[in-house]
Structures are given as C-alpha cells and as structure tokens.
Coordinates of C-alpha atoms and ligand atoms in Angstrom, one line a residue:
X137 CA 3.3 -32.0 -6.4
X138 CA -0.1 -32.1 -7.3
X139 CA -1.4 -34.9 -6.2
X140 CA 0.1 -34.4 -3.3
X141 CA -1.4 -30.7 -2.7
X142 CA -4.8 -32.2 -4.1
X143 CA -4.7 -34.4 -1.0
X144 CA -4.4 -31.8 1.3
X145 CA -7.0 -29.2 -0.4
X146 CA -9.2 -31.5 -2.8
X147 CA -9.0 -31.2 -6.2
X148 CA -10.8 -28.6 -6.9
X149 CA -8.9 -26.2 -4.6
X150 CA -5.6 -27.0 -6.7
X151 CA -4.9 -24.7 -10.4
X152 CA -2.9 -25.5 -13.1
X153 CA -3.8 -24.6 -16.0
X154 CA -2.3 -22.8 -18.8
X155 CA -4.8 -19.7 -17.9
X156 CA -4.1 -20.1 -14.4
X157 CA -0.7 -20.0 -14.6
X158 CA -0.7 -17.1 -16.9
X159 CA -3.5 -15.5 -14.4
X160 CA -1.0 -15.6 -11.4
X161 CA 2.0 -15.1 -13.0
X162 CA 1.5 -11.2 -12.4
X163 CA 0.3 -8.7 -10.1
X164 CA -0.1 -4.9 -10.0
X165 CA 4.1 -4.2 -10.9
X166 CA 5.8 -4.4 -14.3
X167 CA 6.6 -7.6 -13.6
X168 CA 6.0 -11.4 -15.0
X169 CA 6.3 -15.1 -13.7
X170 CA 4.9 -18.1 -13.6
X171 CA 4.1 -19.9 -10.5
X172 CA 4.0 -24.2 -11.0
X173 CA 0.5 -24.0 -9.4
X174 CA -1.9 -22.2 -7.1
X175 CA -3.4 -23.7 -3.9
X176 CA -6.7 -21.8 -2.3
X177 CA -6.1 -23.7 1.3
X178 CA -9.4 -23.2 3.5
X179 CA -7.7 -23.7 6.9
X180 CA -4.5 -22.6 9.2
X181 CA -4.1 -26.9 9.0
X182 CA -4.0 -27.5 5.3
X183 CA -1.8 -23.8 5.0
X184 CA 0.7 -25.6 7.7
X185 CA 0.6 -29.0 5.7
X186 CA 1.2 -27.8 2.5
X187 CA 4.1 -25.3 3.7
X188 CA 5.3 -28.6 5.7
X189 CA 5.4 -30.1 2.3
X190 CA 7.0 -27.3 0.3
X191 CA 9.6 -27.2 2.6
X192 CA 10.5 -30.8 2.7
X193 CA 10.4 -30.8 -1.3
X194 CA 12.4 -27.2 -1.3
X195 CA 9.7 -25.8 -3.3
X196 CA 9.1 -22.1 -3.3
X197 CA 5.2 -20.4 -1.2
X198 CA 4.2 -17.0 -2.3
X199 CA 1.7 -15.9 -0.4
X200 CA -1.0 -14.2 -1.9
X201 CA -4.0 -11.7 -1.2
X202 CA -5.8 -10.2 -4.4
X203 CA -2.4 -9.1 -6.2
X204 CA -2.8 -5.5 -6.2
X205 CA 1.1 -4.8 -4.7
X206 CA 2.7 -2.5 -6.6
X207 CA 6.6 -3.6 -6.6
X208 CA 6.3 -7.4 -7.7
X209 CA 6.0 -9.1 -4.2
X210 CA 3.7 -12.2 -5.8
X211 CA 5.2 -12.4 -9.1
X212 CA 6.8 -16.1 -8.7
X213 CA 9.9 -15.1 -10.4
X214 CA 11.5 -18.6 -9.4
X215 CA 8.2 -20.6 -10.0
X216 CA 6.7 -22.4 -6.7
X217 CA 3.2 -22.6 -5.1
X218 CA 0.9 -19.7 -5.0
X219 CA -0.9 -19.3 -1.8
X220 CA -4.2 -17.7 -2.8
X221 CA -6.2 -16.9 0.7
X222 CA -9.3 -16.4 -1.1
X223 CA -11.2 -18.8 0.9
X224 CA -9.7 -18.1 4.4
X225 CA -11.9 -14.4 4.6
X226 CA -14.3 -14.5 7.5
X227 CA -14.3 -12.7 10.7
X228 CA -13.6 -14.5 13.6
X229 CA -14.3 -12.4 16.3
X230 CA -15.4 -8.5 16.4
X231 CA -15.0 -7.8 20.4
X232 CA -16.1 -4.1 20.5
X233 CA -15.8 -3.8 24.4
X234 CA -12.1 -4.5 23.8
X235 CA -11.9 -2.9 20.4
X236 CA -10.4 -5.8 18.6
X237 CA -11.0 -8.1 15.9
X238 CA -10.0 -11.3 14.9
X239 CA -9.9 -12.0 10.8
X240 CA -8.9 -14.3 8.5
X241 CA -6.2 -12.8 6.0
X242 CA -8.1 -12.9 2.9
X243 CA -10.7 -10.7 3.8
X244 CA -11.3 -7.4 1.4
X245 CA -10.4 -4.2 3.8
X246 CA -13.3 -2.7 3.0
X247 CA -15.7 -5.5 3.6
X248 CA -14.2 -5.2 7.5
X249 CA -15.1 -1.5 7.7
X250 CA -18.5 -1.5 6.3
X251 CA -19.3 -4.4 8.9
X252 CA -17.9 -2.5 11.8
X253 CA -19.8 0.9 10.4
X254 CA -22.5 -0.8 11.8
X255 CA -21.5 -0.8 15.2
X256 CA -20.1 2.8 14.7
X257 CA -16.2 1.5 15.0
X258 CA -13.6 1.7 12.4
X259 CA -10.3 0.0 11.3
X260 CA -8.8 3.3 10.5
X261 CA -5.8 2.2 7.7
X262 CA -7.6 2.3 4.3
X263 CA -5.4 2.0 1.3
X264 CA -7.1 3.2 -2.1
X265 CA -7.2 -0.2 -2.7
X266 CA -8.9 -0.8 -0.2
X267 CA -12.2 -2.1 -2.3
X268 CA -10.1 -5.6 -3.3
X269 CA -6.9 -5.5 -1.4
X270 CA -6.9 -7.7 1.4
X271 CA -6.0 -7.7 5.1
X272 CA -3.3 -10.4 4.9
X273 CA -1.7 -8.0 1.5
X274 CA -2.0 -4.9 4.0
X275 CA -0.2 -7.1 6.5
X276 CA 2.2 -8.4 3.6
X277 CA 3.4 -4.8 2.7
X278 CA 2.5 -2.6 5.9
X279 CA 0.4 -0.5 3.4
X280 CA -0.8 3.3 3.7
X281 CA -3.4 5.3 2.8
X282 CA -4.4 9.1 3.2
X283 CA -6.1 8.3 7.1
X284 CA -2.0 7.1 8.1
X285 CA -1.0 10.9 8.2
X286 CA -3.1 10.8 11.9
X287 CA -3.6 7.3 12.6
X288 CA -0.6 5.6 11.7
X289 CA 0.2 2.9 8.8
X290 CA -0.7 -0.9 9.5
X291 CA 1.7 -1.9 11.7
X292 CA 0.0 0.2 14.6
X293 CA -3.1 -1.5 14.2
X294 CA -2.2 -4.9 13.8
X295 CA -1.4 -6.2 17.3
X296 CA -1.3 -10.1 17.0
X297 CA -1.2 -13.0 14.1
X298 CA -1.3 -16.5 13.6
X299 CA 2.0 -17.1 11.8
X300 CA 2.9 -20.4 9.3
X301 CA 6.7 -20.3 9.9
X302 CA 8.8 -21.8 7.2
X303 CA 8.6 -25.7 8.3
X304 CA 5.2 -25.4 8.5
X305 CA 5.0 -25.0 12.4
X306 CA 1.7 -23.1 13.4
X307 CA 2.7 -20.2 16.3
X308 CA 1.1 -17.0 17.6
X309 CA 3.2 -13.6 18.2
X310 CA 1.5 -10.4 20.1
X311 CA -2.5 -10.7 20.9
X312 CA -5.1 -8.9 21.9
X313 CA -3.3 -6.9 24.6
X314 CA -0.5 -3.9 24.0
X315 CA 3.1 -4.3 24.3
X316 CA 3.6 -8.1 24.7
X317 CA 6.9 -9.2 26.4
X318 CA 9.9 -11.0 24.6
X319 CA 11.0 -9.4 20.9
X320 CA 8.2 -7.6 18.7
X321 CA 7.8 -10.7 16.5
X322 CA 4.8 -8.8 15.0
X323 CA 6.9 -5.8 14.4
X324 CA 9.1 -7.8 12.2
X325 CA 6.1 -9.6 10.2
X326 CA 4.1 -6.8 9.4
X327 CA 5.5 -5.0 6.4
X328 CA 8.1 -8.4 5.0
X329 CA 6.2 -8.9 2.2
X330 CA 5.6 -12.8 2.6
X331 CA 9.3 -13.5 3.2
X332 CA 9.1 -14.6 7.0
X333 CA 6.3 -16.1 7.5
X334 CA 2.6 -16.4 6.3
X335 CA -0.3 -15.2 8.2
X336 CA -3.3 -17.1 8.2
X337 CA -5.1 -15.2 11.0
X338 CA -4.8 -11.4 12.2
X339 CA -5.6 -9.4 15.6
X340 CA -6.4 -5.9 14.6
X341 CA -7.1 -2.7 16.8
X342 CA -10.6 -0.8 15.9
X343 CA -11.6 2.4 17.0
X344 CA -14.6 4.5 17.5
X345 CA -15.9 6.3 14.5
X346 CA -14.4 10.4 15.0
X347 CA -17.9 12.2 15.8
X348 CA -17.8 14.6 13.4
X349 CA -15.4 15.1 9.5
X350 CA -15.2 17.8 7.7
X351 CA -13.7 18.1 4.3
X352 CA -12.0 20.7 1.9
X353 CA -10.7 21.1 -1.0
X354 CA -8.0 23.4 -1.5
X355 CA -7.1 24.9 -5.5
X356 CA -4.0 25.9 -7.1
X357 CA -2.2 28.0 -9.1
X358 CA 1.5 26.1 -8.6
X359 CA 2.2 22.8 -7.2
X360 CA 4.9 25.1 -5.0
X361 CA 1.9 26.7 -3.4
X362 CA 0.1 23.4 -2.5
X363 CA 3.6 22.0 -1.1
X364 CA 4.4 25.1 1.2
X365 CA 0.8 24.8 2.2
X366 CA 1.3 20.9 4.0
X367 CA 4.1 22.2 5.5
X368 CA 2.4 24.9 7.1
X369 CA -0.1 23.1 8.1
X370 CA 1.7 20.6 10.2
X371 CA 4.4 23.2 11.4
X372 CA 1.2 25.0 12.9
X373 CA 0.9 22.1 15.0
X374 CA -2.2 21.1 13.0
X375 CA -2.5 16.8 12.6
X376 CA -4.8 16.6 9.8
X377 CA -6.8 13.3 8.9
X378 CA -5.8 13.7 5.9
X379 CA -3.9 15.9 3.4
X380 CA -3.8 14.6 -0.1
X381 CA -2.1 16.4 -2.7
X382 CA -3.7 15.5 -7.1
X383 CA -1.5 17.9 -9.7
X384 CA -3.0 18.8 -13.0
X385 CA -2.4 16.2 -15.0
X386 CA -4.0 13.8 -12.6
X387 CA -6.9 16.5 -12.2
X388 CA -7.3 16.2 -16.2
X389 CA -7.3 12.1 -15.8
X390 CA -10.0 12.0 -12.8
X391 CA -12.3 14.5 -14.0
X392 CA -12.5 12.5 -17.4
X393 CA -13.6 9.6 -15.5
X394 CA -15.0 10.4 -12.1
X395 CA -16.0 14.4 -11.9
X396 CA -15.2 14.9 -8.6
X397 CA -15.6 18.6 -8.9
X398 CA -11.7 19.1 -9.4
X399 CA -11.0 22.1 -11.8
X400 CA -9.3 21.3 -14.5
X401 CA -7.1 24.8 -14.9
X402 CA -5.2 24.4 -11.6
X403 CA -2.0 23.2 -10.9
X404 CA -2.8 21.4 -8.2
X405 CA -5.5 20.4 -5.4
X406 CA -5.3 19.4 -1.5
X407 CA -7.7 17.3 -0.3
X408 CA -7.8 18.1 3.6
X409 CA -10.0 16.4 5.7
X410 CA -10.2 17.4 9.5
X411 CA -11.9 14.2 12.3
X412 CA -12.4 14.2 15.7
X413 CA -14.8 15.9 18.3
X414 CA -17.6 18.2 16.7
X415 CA -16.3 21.1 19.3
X416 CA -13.4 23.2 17.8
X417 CA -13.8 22.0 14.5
X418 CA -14.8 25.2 13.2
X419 CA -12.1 27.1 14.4
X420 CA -9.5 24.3 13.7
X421 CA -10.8 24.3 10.0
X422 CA -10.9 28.4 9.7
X423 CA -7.1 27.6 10.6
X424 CA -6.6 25.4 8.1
X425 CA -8.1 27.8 5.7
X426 CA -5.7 30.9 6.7
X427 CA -2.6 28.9 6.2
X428 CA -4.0 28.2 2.2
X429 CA -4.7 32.1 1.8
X430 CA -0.8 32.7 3.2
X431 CA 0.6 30.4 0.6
X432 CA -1.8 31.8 -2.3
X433 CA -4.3 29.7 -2.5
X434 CA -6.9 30.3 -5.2
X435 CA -10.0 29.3 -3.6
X436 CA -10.9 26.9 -0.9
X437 CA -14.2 24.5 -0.5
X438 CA -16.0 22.8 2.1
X439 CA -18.0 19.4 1.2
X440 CA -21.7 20.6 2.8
X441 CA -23.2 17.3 2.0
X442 CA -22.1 13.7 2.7
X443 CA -22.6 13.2 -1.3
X444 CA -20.2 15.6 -1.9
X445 CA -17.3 14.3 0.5
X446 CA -18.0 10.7 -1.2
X447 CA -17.4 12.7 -4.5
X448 CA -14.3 14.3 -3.4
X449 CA -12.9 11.2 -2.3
X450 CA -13.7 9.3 -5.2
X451 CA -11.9 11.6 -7.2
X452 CA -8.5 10.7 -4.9
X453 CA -9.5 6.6 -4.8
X454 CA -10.2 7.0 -8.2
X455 CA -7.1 8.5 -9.2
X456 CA -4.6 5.7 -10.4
X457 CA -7.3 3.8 -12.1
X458 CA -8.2 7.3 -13.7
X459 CA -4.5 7.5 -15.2
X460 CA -5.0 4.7 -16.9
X461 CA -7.2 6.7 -19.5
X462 CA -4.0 8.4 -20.4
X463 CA -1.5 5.7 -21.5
X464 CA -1.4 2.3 -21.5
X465 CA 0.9 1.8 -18.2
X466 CA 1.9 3.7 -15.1
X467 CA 5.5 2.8 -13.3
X468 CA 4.7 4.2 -9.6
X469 CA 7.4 5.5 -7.8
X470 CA 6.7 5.5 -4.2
X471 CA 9.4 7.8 -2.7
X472 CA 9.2 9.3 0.6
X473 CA 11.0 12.9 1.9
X474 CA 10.8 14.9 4.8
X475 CA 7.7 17.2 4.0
X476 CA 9.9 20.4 3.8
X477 CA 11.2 19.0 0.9
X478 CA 8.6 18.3 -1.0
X479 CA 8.1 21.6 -3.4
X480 CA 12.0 21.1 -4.1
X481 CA 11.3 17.6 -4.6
X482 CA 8.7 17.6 -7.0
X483 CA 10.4 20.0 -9.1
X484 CA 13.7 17.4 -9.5
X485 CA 10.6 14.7 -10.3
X486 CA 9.4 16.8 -12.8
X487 CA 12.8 17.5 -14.7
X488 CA 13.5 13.5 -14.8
X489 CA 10.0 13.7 -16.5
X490 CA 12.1 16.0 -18.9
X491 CA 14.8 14.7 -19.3
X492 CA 13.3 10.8 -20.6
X493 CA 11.0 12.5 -22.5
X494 CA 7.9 10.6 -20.6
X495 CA 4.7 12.5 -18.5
X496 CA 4.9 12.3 -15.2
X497 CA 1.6 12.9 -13.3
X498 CA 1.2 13.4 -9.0
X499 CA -1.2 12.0 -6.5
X500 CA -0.1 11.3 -3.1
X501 CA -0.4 11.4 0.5
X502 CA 0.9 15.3 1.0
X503 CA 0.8 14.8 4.5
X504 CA 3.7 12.0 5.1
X505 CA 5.4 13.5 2.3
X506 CA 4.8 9.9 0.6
X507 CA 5.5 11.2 -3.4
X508 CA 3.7 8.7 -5.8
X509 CA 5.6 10.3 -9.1
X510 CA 2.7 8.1 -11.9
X511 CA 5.5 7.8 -15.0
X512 CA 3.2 6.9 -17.7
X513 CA 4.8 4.6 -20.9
X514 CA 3.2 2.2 -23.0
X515 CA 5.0 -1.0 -22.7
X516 CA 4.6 -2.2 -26.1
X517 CA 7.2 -0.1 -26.7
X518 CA 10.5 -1.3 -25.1
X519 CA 12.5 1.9 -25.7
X520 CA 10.3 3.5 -23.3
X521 CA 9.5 0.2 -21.0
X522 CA 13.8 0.9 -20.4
X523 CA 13.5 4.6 -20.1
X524 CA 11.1 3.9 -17.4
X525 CA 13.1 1.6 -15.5
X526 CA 15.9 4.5 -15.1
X527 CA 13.5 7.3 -14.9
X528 CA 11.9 5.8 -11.5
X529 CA 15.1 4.7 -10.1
X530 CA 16.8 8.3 -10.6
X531 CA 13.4 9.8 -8.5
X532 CA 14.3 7.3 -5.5
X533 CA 17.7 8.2 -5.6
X534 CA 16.6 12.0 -5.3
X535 CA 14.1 10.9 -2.8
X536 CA 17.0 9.2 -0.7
X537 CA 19.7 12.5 -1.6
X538 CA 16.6 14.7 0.6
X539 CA 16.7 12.7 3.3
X540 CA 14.1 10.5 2.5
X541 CA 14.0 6.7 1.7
X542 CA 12.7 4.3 -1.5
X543 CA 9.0 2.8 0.0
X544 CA 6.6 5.5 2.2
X545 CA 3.8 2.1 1.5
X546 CA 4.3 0.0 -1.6
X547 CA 7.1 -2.6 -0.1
X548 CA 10.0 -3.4 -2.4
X549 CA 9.3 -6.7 -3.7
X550 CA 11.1 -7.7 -7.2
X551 CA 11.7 -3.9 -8.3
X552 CA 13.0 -1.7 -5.8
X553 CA 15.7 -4.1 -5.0
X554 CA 18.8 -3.1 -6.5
X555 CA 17.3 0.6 -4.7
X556 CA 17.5 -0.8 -1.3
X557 CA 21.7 0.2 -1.3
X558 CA 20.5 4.0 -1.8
X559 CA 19.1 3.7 1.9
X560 CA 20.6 0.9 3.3
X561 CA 25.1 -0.2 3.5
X562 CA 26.3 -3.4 2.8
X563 CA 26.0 -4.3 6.9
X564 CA 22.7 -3.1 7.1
X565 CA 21.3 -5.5 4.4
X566 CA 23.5 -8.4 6.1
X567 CA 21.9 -7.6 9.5
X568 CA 18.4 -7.8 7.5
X569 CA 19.7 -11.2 6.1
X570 CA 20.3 -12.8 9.5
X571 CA 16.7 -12.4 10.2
X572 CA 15.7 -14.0 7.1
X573 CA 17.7 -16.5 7.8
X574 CA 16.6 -16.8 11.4
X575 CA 13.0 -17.0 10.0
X576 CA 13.2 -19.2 7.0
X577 CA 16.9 -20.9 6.4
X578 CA 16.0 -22.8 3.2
X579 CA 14.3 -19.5 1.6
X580 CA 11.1 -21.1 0.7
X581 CA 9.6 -18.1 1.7
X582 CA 8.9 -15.9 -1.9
X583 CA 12.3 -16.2 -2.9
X584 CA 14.1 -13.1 -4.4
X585 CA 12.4 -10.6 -2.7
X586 CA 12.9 -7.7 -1.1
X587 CA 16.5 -8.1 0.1
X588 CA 19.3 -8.1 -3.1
X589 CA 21.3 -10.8 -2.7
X590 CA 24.2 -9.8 -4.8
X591 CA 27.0 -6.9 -3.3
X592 CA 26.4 -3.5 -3.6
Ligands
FAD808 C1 -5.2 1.4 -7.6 C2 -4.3 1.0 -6.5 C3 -4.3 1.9 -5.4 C4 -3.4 1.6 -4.3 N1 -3.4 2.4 -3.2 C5 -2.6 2.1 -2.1 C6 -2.6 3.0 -1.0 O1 -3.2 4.0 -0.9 N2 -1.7 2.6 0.0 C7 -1.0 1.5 0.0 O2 -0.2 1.2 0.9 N3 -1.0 0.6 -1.1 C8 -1.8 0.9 -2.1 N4 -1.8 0.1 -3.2 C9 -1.0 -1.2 -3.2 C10 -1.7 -2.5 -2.7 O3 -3.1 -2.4 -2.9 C11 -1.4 -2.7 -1.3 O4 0.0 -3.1 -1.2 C12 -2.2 -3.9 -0.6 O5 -1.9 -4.0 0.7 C13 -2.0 -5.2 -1.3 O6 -3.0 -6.1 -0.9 P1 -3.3 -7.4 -1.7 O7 -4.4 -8.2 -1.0 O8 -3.5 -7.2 -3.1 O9 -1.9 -8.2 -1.5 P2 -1.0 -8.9 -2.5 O10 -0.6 -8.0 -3.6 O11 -1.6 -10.2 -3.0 O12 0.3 -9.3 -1.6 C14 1.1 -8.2 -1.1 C15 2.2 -8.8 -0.3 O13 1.8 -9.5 0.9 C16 2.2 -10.8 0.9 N5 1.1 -11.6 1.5 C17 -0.2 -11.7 1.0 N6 -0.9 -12.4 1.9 C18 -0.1 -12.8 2.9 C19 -0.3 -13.5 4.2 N7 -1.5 -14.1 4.5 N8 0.7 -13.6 5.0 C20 2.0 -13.0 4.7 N9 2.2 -12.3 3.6 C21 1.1 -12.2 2.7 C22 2.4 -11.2 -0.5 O14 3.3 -12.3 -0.6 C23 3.0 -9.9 -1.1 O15 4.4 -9.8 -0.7 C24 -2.6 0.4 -4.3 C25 -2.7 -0.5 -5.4 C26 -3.5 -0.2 -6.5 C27 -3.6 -1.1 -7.7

C-alpha cells in the first residue's frame, strides 16, 4: 500500500509512523483509532488515483480537514487511509461581481473571510472553530455557528463541488448558478460526513459585508429569564444575527481565561448581535432591549467600540477551549429543540447533571435552540468516562421527547449512532442506506459512520 500511494504522492507526502499513526488516530470526540497511513494528496488527480486504488484493494478513505469534529467522523475505527487536505488549500477563484468563490477544501474558514474582508464581502457561516477548521470539514458536517440563526448553516452557501465518488471517478454537482436541474446532489453531500463522496474543490456563495453591527450583552439572574428572552425575541418577529446564550459556569471558565467583561455572579448571559442597514438599527435594538427588561433582565450593554465587540466575542469563541481549565475532558452534547422549549429543556439537562453526579456547563446558539450541554469528566477515570456516555445520551433523548432531534451542527459520526433511532424508524435509516449504497456500494467511504448498521 505504500509504495503504491508513494507513487502517486511522492514519498514524502505518505505517513506512517508510529507518531503519525497515533497523531491521526483521533480527533476532537472521545474517540480512538488508528488509521494504516495518511496521504496529503496535492491534486483532484492524485485524490481520484488513490481512491481508484483504495477501492480496487477494498481499503477504507477517511477524509480529513484539521480534525476538530466533535462526534468521531475521522477516527478510522476500521483502519484505512487518511486523507489529510492540508495541501489542497488555495483559492481558486474570488468572482465578486457574481459573489462566488471557488476553494480548495483544505482551506482554514477563517483564512477565506479575512481575504474577502478586503473586498468588503463575507462568507457568512463561521463556526467557533473557525480559526483551524476547514472548508472541506464545514462541508463534511454542514457545521453552524452563531451567524446561522439569520444566514443559514453551510448547506445554503455551498452551491457546487467537485466530488471524488467511491471508484475514484472525478464529477461536478450544482455550480455557480442557483437551483440546478436534475436531484440536489449537493444537498445530499453537504452535511454526510465523508461517507458519499470526497470533495476536493467547493463553490461557495459570499455576500456583502452588513453596513452597520451592533452588539449587546444581555445579564442574568436565571437561565429561565435568558431562555424566555430568545423566545421573545424571535416571536416579536425580530431575526437576530446572532443570539448566543453562556450560563454561569461557563461565565466562571471564560472570564478565568479570556475577560470578556462577563460578570461572574449571573446566571446567565445573551450575546445579541443585530446586522444589516445602519437605518432602523436603533430602534430595532431599543426593541431588543424592552423584550430583556419584560423577562427580568438585570442589566443590558452595548459594545461602543470595535475592541469591545472583538472582546465580547472572544469570550463566546473562547468558550469551549475556556472549559477546559475546569476538568480534564468535555463530552458535548449537541441537541436541538424547538426554542420554546428551551427554559424546560435546560432544566431536564441540568437534573441529568444531578443525577450522574457530573457538572454540566451551557454555551450555545440560543437562537436555533441548538443546546451544547459541556458534561465535564476526567477520563482517567473510567467510572466517570461510562457515566458520561449515558449522561449525554439521556439529554438527546430529552432533546428528541421536546420535539427536537440529536445534531443542531456537530454531525453524528462514531458517537451519536446508536442515537440516530431516537429521531429516525427502522425504514427511515434503510431509506438513508440506499443512498449510501447508491453512492459508495463497497463502503470504502469512512466506514461505520453515521448510519448504525445493526436493528434498532
Ligand atoms: C472549540 C471548538 C468549537 C467548535 N465550534 C463549532 C461551531 O460553532 N459550529 C459547528 O458547526 N462546529 C463547531 N465545532 C466542530 C468542528 O470544528 C466542525 O465540525 C468543523 O466543520 C470541522 O472541520 P475540520 O476541518 O476540523 O473537519 P474534520 O474534523 O477533519 O472533518 C469533519 C468531517 O468532514 C469530513 N471531511 C473532511 N474533509 C472532507 C472533504 N474534503 N470531503 C468530504 N468530507 C470531508 C470528515 O471525514 C469528517 O466526517 C467546534 C469544534 C471545536 C473543537
């Protein structure tokens, strides 16, 4: 196998050691594997010939970005080639006149927006990630962030790819124009988590940056309060950018680390952030400000200075790395509920926090009702590693009972699987198996993922 992938890549493009291996073997999840090697292909050509060869051989590809997935999607649990797009990260095209661009998949998110800052356009999906993650993982796992509450998540701004299927044959589904005739083949793509195909280039919609922000922060005395707040927000017919909700705990984590400003007494904070035309901001924001006093808000603050916007927001990107000063390990549970449901909600969260004896903490996108419960363990310990395991299925099962479902962002990968019958019957997953089937018949494609291939 190597010398065979050397051929294709050169040798110095092919990894195999111990390290390596080790290296690759996880990702952002509780998970561990070990792939057989990784491949860093510079090219759609050598991605086409080494799948080609993969699939003669019946070797497994996991396709990989920088590993930052949440739910195990490149931990090669059944060994195989990791595809490491590390090398294929340029921009092809920026075509503002059109507003689209053209990019390789392993290109940081963020290295995209601060190139199209300069022409005053923006790619508008921005995961906290967003620093490392890369267009091809966004792609991978249709990913979120706190700008999806107006814009919408990945899939409505990624209108076209270049697609390895499964044999290695090199097509092209949607493009630069909207709504393509024949089935939404990019539909399908976006969001499977490497198991249909790899992407090896991506057409994405930009937009112009909103002419004026503002931002506000919004301060607690219950987590109730904060939740009947993003109700009433949207209810008044009010489409935030963004409404992020942090509860105390997290507060305590990111003020230990970042000082955003956050104070440390409350229960929790909303981090509301109003875009769009300069005219009628005001008002929309004095809105936005009566709704908090209704529900009992304690105080609420603009940012006056771009400085203290960046600070408030690097107080919410900040916030899972900021967790880690508490414990050791975080299991996040990435539930989503209709937004009514989300003071009830938390409080269930809160008593399986109880009940296992394990601290919970709560930062998430308020807005899309998108829970990210933090359950924080040390996994040394392997009591608690098992508690945990049980802990974050019960809170998807109580984010399924409200009407809600087991992923808002984070994909299901290797952990959510056995999850996926809270959502989805027996026929549902078989209808979803046909496609993979349809797509990639020897399962070459990261094997074991996403769809549970036992019974219910
Ligand atoms: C601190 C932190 C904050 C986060 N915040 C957010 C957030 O706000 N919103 C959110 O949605 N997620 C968030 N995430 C999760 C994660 O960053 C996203 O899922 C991100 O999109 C993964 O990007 P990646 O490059 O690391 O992809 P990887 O983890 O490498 O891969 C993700 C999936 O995509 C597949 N894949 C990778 N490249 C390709 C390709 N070229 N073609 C096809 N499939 C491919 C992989 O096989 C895998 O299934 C966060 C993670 C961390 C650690």
């Amino acid at each position: 196998m190597i010398e065979e992938l050397t051929r294709i890549v050169g040798k110095e493009n092919v990894l195999s050691s111990e390290t390596d291996l080790l290296l690759y073997g996880y990702d952002a999840s509780l998970f561990k594997g070990r792939p057989d090697c990784i491949v860093l292909p510079g090219s759609t050509e050598e991605v086409s010939k080494i799948v080609k060869f993969a699939h003669r051989s019946g070797i497994p590809i996991i396709g990989r970005g920088s590993g930052t997935n949440l739910s195990g999607g490149t931990v090669p649990t059944r060994g195989g080639i990791v595809l490491h797009f590390s090398r294929m990260n340029q921009i092809l095209e920026i075509d503002i006149e059109n507003e689209r661009v053209v990019v390789e998949p392993g290109i940081f998110t963020l290295v995209l927006k601060n190139r199209l800052a300069r022409y005053g356009f923006v790619y508008q999906p921005d995961p906290a990630s967003e620093k490392v993650s890369t267009l091809g993982g966004n792609f991978g796992e249709n990913s979120g962030g706190p700008h999806c509450l107006k814009y919408g998540v990945t899939t409505n701004h990624i209108l076209g790819a270049e697609v390895v299927l499964s044999d290695g044959e090199v097509v092209q589904v949607g493009g630069k124009t909207l709504d393509n005739p024949g089935f939404d083949l990019t539909g399908i793509l976006v969001g499977s988590e490497g198991t249909l195909g790899i992407a090896t280039k991506l057409v994405l919609r930009i937009m112009p940056k909103p002419e004026a922000v503002k931002t506000m922060l919004a301060i607690y005395n219950t987590l109730e309060d904060a939740g009947r707040t993003v109700s009433g927000i949207i209810a008044d017919g009010i489409v935030p950018a963004t409404l992020e909700m942090l509860d105390r705990l997290t507060i305590k984590a990111v003020e230990e680390s970042v000082h955003a400003g956050f104070p440390q007494d409350a229960e929790a904070v909303l981090l509301i952030e109003l875009d769009g035309l300069k005219d009628g901001m005001e008002r929309l924001a004095e809105r936005i400000m009566e709704i908090c006093r209704k529900n009992n808000v304690r105080e609420v603050k603009a940012a006056k200075t771009e400085a203290e916007r960046t600070q408030l927001w690097a107080g919410r990107k900040g916030a899972f790395g900021a967790i880690s000063r508490l414990r050791p390990n975080y299991l996040v549970c990435d539930g989503t509920v209709p937004r009514t449901r989300l003071p009830e909600v938390l409080t269930k969260v809160m008593e399986v926090g109880k009940k296992y004896n394990l601290a919970i903490a709560n930062v998430f996108h308020a807005g899309d009702g998108n829970l990210h419960p933090l359950i924080l363990f040390d996994e040394r310990n392997k009591e608690e590693l098992r508690k945990v395991h049980s802990a974050g299925s019960e809170i998807l099962k109580i984010c399924a009972d409200a009407g809600g479902t087991i992923s808002g962002e984070h994909g299901i990968g290797t952990e959510k699987i056995k999850e996926m019958f809270f959502v989805f019957s027996p026929r549902d997953i078989a209808a979803m198996k046909k496609v993979k089937m349809a797509f990639d018949p020897e399962n070459i494609y990261n094997p074991g993922k996403v769809l549970p291939e036992v019974e219910a």
